[in-house]
C-alpha positions as a Markdown table, in Angstrom:
| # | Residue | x | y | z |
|---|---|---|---|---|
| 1 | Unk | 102.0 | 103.2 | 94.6 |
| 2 | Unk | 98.8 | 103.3 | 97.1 |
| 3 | Unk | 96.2 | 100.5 | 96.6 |
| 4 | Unk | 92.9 | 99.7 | 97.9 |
| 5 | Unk | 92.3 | 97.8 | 100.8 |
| 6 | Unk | 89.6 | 96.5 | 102.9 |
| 7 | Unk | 90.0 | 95.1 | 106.8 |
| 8 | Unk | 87.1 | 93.6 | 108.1 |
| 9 | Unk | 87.3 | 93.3 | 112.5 |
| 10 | Unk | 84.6 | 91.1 | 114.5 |
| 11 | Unk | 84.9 | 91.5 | 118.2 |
| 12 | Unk | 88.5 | 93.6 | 118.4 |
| 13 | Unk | 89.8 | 95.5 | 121.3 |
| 14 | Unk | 89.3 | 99.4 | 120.8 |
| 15 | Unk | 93.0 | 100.2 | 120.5 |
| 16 | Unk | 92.7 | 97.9 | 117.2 |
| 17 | Unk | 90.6 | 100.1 | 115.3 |
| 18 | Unk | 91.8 | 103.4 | 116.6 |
| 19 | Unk | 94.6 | 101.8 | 114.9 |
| 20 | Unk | 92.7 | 101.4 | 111.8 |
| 21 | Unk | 90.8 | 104.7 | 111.9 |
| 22 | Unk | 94.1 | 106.8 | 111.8 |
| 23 | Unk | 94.7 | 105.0 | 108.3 |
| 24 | Unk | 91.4 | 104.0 | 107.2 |
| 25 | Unk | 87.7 | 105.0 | 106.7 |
| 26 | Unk | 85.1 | 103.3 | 108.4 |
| 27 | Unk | 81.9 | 103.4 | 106.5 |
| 28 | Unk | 80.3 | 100.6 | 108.8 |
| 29 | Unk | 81.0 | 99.1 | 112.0 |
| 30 | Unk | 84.0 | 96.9 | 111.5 |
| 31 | Unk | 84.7 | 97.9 | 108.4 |
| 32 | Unk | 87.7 | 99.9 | 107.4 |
| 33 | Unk | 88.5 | 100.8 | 104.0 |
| 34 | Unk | 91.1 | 103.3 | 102.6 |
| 35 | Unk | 94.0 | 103.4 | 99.9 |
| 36 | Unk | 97.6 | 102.9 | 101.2 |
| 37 | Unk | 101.2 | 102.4 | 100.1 |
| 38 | Unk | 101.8 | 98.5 | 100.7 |
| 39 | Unk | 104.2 | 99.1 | 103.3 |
| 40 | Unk | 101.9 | 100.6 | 105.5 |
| 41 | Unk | 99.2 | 97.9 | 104.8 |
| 42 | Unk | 101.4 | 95.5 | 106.1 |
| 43 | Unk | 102.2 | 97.1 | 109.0 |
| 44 | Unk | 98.8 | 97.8 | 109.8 |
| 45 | Unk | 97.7 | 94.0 | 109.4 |
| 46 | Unk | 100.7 | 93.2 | 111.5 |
| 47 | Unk | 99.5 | 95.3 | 113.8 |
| 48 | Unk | 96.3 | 93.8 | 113.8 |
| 49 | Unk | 97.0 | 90.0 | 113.3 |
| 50 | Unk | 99.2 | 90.7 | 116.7 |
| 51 | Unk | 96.2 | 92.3 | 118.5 |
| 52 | Unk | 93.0 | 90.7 | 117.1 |
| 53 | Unk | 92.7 | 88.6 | 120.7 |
| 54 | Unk | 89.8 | 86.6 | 120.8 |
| 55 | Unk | 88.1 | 88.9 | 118.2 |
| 56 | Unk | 88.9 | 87.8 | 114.0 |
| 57 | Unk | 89.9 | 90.3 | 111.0 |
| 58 | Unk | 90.1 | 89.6 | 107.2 |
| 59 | Unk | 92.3 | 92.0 | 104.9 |
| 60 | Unk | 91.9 | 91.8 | 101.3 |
| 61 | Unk | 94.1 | 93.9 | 99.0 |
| 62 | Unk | 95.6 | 93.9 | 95.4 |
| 63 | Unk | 98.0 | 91.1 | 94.2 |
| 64 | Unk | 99.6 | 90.2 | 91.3 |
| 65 | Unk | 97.6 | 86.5 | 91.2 |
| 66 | Unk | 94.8 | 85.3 | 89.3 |
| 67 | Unk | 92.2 | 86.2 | 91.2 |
| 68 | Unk | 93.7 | 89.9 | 91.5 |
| 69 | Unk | 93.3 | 90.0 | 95.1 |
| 70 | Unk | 95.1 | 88.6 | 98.3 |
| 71 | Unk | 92.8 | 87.5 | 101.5 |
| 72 | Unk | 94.5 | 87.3 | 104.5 |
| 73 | Unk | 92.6 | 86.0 | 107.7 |
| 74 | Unk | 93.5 | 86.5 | 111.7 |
| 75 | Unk | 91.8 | 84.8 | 114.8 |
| 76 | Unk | 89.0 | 82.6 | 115.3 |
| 77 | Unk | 86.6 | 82.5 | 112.7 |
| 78 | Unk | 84.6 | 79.0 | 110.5 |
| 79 | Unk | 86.2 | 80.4 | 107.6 |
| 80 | Unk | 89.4 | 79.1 | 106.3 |
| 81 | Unk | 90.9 | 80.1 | 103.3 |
| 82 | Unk | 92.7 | 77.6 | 101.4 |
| 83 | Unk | 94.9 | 77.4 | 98.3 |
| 84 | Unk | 93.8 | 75.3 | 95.6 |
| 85 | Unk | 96.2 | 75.6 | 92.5 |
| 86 | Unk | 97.0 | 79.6 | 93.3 |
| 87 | Unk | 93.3 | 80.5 | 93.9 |
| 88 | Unk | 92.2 | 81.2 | 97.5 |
| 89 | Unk | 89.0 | 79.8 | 98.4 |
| 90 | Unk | 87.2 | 79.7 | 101.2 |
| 91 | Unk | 86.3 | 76.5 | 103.2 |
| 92 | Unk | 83.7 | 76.6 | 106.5 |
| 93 | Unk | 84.1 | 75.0 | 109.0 |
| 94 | Unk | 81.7 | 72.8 | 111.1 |
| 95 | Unk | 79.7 | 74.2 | 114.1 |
| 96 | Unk | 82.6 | 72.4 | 116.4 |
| 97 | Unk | 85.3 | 73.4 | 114.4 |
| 98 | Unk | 85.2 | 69.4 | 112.5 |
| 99 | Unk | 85.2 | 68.7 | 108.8 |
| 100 | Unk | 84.4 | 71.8 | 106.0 |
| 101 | Unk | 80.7 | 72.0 | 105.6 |
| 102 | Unk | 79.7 | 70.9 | 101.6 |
């Protein structure tokens, strides 16, 4: 059954998101949104997480969690996402990469 999902790219190399574009709509730069089977969303993030290079992507898609949703992060970015008792939160990180900011 096709579900929503939403990739966010920063700074990806064009083949990435004529990647994207084949699968998914772009309604702003960077932005690809679309509804796929989860087989294919998979293999796209694959193909993405394997590709990002020195850019950063963020999937979120449908999951059978609390929160609803599933965020999955690839490359450099402040953001982490961490797991705190099955909910994903997200923790920044310091302007040289030290301790989360509060």
């Amino acid at each position: 059954m096709p579900n929503l999902v939403v990739i966010s790219t920063t700074a990806v190399p064009d083949h990435v998101r004529g990647a994207l574009t084949r699968w998914l709509t772009e309604p702003a730069a960077g932005l690809y949104v679309g509804t796929v089977s989860a087989k294919v969303r998979d293999r796209l993030w694959d193909a993405v997480s394997a590709s990002v290079g020195e850019g950063a992507a963020v999937c979120v898609h449908p999951a059978d969690n609390e929160q609803r949703y599933t965020i999955k992060t690839a490359g450099e970015s402040r953001r982490r996402i961490l797991d705190f008792e099955g909910l994903q939160l997200i923790a920044f990180e310091g302007e040289n990469g030290d301790q989360p900011e509060s």
